[in-house]
Short mmCIF file of C-alpha atoms in Angstrom, two decimals:
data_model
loop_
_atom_site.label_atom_id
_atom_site.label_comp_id
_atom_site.label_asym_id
_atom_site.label_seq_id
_atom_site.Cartn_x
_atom_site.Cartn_y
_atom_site.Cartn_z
CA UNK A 1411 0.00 0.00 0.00
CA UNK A 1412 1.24 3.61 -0.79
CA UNK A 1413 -0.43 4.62 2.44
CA UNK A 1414 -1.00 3.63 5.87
CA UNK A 1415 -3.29 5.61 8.33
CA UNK A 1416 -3.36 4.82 12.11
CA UNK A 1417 -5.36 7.92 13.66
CA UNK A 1418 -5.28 6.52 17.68
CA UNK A 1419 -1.80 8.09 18.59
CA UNK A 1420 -2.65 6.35 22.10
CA UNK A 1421 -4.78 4.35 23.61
CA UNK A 1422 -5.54 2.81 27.51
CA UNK A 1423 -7.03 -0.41 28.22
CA UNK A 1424 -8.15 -2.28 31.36
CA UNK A 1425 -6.26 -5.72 31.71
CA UNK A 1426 -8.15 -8.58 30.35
CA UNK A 1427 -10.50 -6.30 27.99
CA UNK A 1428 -9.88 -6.14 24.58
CA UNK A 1429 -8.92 -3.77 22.28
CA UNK A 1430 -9.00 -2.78 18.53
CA UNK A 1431 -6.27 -0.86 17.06
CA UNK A 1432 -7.16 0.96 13.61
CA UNK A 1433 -5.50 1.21 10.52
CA UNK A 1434 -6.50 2.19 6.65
CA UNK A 1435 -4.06 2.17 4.22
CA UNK A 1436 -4.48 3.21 0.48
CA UNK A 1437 -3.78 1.19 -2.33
CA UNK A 1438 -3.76 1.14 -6.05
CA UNK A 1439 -2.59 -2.62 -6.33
CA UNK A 1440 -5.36 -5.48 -7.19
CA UNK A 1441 -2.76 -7.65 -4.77
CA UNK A 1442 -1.35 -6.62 -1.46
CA UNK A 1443 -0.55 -7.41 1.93
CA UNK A 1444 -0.99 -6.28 5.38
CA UNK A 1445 1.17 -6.56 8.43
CA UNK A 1446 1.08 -5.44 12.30
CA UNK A 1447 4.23 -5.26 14.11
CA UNK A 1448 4.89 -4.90 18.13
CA UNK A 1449 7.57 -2.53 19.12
CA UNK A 1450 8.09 -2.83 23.06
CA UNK A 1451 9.96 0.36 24.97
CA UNK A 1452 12.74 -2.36 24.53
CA UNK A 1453 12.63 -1.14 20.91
CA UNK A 1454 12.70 -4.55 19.09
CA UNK A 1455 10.09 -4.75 15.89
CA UNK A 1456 7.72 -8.19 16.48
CA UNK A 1457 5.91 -9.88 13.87
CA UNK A 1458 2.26 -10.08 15.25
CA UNK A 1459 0.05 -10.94 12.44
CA UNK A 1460 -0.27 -11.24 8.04
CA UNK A 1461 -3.25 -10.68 6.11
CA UNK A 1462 -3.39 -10.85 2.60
CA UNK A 1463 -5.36 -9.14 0.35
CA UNK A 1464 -6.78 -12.71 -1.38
CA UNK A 1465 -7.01 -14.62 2.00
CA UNK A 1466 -10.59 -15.74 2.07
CA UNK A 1467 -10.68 -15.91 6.05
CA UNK A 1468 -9.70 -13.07 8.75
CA UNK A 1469 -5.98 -14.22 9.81
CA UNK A 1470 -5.57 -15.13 13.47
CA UNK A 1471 -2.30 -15.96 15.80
CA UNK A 1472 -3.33 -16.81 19.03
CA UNK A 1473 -4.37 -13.64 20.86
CA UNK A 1474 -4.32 -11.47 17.62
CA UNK A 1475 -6.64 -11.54 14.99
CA UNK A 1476 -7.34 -8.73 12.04
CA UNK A 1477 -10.58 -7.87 11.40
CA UNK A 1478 -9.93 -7.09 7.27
CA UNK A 1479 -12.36 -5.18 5.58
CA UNK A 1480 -11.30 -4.92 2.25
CA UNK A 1481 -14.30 -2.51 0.81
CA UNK A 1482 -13.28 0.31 3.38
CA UNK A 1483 -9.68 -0.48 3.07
CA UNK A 1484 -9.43 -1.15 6.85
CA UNK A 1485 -7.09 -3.83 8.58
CA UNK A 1486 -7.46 -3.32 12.23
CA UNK A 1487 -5.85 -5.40 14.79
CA UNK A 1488 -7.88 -7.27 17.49
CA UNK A 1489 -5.83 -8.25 20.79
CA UNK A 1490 -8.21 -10.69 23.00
CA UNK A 1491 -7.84 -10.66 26.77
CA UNK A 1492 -5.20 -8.00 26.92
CA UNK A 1493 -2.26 -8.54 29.29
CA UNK A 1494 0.15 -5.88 31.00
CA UNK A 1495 3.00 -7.27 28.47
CA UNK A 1496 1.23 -6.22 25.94
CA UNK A 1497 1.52 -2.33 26.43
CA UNK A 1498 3.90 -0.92 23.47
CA UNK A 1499 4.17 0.76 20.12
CA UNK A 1500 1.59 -1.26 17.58
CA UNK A 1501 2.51 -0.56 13.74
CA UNK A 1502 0.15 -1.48 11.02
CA UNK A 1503 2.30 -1.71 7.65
CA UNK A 1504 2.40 -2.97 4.09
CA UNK A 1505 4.48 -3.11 1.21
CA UNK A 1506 5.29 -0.79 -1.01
CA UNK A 1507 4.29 -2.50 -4.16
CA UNK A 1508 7.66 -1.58 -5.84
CA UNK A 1509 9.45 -5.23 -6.84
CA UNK A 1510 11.49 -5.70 -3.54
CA UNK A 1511 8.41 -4.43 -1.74
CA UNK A 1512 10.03 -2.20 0.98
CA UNK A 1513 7.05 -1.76 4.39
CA UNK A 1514 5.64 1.41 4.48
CA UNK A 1515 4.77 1.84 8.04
CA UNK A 1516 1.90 3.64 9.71
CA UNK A 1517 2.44 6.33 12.65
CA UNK A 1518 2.00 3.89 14.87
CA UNK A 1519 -0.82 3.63 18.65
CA UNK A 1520 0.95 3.34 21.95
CA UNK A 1521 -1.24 0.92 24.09
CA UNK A 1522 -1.34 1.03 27.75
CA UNK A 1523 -2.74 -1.61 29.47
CA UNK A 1524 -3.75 -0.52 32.87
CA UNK A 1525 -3.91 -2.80 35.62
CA UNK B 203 14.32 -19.59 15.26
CA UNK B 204 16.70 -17.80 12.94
CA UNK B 205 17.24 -13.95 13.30
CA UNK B 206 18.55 -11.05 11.87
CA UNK B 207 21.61 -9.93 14.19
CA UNK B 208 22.48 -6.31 14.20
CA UNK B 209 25.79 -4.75 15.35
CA UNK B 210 26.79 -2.72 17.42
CA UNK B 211 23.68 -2.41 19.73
CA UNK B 212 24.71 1.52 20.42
CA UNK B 213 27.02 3.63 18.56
CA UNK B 214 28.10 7.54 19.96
CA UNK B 215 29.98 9.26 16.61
CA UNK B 216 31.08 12.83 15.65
CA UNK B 217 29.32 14.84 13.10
CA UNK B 218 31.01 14.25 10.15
CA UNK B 219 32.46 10.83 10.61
CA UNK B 220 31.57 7.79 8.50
CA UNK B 221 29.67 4.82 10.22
CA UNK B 222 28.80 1.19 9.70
CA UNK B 223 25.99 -0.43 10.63
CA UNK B 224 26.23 -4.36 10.07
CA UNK B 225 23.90 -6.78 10.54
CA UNK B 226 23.56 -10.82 9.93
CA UNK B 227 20.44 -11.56 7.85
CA UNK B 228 19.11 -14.92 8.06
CA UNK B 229 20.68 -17.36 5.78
CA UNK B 230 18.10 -18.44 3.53
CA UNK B 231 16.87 -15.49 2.96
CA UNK B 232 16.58 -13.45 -0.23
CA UNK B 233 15.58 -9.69 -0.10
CA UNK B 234 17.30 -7.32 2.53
CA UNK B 235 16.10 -4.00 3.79
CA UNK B 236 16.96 -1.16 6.40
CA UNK B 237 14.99 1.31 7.69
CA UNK B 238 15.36 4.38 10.43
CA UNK B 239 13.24 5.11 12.95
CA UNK B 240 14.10 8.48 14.76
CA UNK B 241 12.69 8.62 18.04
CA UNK B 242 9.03 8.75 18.51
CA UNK B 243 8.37 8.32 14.68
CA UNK B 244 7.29 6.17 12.78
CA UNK B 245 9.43 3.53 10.85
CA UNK B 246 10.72 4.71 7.18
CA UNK B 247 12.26 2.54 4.64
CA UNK B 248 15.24 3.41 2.95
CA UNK B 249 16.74 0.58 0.56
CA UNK B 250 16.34 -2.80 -0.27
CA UNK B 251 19.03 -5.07 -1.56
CA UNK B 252 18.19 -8.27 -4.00
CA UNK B 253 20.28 -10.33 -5.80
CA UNK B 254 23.61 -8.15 -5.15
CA UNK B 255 21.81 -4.99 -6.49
CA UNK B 256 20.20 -2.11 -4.71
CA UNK B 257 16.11 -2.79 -5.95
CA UNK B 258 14.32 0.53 -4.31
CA UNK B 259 15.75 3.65 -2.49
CA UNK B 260 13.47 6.11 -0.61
CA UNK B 261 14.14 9.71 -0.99
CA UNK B 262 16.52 9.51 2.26
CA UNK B 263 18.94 7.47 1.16
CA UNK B 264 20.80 10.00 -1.13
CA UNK B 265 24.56 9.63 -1.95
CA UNK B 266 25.78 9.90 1.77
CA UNK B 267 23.92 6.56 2.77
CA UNK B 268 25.46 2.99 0.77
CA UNK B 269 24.76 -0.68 1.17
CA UNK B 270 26.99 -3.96 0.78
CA UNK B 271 26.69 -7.69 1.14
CA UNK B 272 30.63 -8.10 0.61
CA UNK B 273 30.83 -12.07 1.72
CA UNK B 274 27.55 -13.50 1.23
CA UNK B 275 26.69 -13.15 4.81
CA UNK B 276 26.82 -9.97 6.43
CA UNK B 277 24.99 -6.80 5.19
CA UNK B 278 26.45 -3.28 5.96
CA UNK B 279 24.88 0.28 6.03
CA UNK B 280 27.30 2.86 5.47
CA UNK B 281 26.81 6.77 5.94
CA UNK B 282 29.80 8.63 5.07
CA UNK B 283 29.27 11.72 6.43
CA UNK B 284 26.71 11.89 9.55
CA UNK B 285 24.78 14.76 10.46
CA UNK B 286 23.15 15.66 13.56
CA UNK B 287 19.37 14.56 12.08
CA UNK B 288 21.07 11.21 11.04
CA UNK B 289 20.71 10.20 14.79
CA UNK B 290 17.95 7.33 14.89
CA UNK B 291 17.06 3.60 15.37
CA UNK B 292 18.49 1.48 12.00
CA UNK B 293 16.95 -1.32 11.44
CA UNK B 294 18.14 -4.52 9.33
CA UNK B 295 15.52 -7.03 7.95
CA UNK B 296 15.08 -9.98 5.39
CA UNK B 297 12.42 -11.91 3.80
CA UNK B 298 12.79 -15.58 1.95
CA UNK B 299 10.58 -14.62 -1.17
CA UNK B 300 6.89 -13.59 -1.70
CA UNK B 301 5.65 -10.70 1.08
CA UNK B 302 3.05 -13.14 2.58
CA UNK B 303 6.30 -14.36 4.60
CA UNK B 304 7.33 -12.38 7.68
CA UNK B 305 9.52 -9.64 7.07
CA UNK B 306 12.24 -10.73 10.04
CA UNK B 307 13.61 -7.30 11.71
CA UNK B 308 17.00 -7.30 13.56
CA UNK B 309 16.48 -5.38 16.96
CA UNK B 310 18.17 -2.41 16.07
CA UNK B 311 21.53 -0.33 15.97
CA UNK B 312 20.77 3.05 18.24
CA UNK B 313 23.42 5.29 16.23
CA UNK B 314 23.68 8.69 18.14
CA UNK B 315 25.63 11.83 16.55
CA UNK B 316 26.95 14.53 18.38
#
């Protein structure tokens, strides 16, 4: 996608709620992906969850799932049950569309998960 | 499970010095990337590297920023002549092929110029 939008610059959560993180991106491609990344304070970037632009289902990894909605262009991340460990930086991103297909990254939601 | 390894963790430099960034990608894997975060931004892509050959450069990397895989292993970032605004996060990642698998990121060289 040329564009990613994430408009929650920060967001706090109860433990053990859950919690939807927004993102839109824009996209002239027929094909395309979507990815959301965890960046703790520790500053390492952590694969969360894919979604594809042909995947027939809503992708899932344990905790995470994306709720894809491929009319409004909207890929936002669902985290289940929320734990304290799971207060960081949350990027939505996709690839360029360019052949090596370099992420373009959104701003980014700090999540605080208050005990 | 493989990983990207990125050295040094931290590095202090002078404005105007040249600096290296190297990183390990994993093995098997095919396309190479870094990227910059400065603090409290967002991430930004600068190059990727496929097949020995620069594929994509962003608008930051101009002439003072260059790549290498000299050995088959090891993947540098070079920036010849650092500025004050060049202080930021770099990160190293790889793929295998096809963007459906996980782009793998390194955790990150913290370069600092003063």
């Amino acid at each position: 996608a040329q564009k990613i939008t994430q408009t929650q610059p920060g967001m706090f959560v109860q433990e053990k709620e859950a919690v939807t993180l927004d993102c839109t991106y824009d996209t002239s491609d027929p094909s395309y992906g979507l990815f959301w990344y965890k960046q703790p304070s520790s500053g390492e970037m952590i694969f969360l969850i894919y979604q594809g632009s042909y995947d027939q289902q809503n992708a899932t990894e344990g905790r995470y799932s994306l709720n894809f909605q491929k009319a409004r262009k909207s890929a936002n991340l669902v985290i289940s049950a929320s734990q304290l460990g799971d207060s960081a930086m949350y990027f939505c991103a996709s690839p360029s569309g360019g052949g090596a297909d370099g992420l373009t990254f959104g701003k980014g939601t700090h999540l605080i998960i208050q005990p | 499970e493989p990983e990207v390894t990125q050295t040094p963790s931290h590095q202090v430099t002078q404005m105007g010095q040249e600096v290296i960034l190297r990183c390990v990608p994993i093995s098997n894997h095919l396309y190479f990337y870094w990227y910059r975060q400065i603090l409290g931004q967002k991430v930004e892509f600068l190059v990727s590297f496929y097949n020995n050959e620069i594929s994509e450069k962003s608008e930051i990397f101009d002439d003072q920023f260059s790549v290498e895989r000299p050995d088959g292993s090891n993947f540098t970032l070079k920036i010849r002549s650092t500025k004050l605004e060049d202080s930021a996060m770099y990160f190293c990642a790889s793929r295998w092929a096809g963007t459906g698998n996980g782009y793998t990121f390194g955790s990150g060289t913290r370069l600092t110029v003063v």
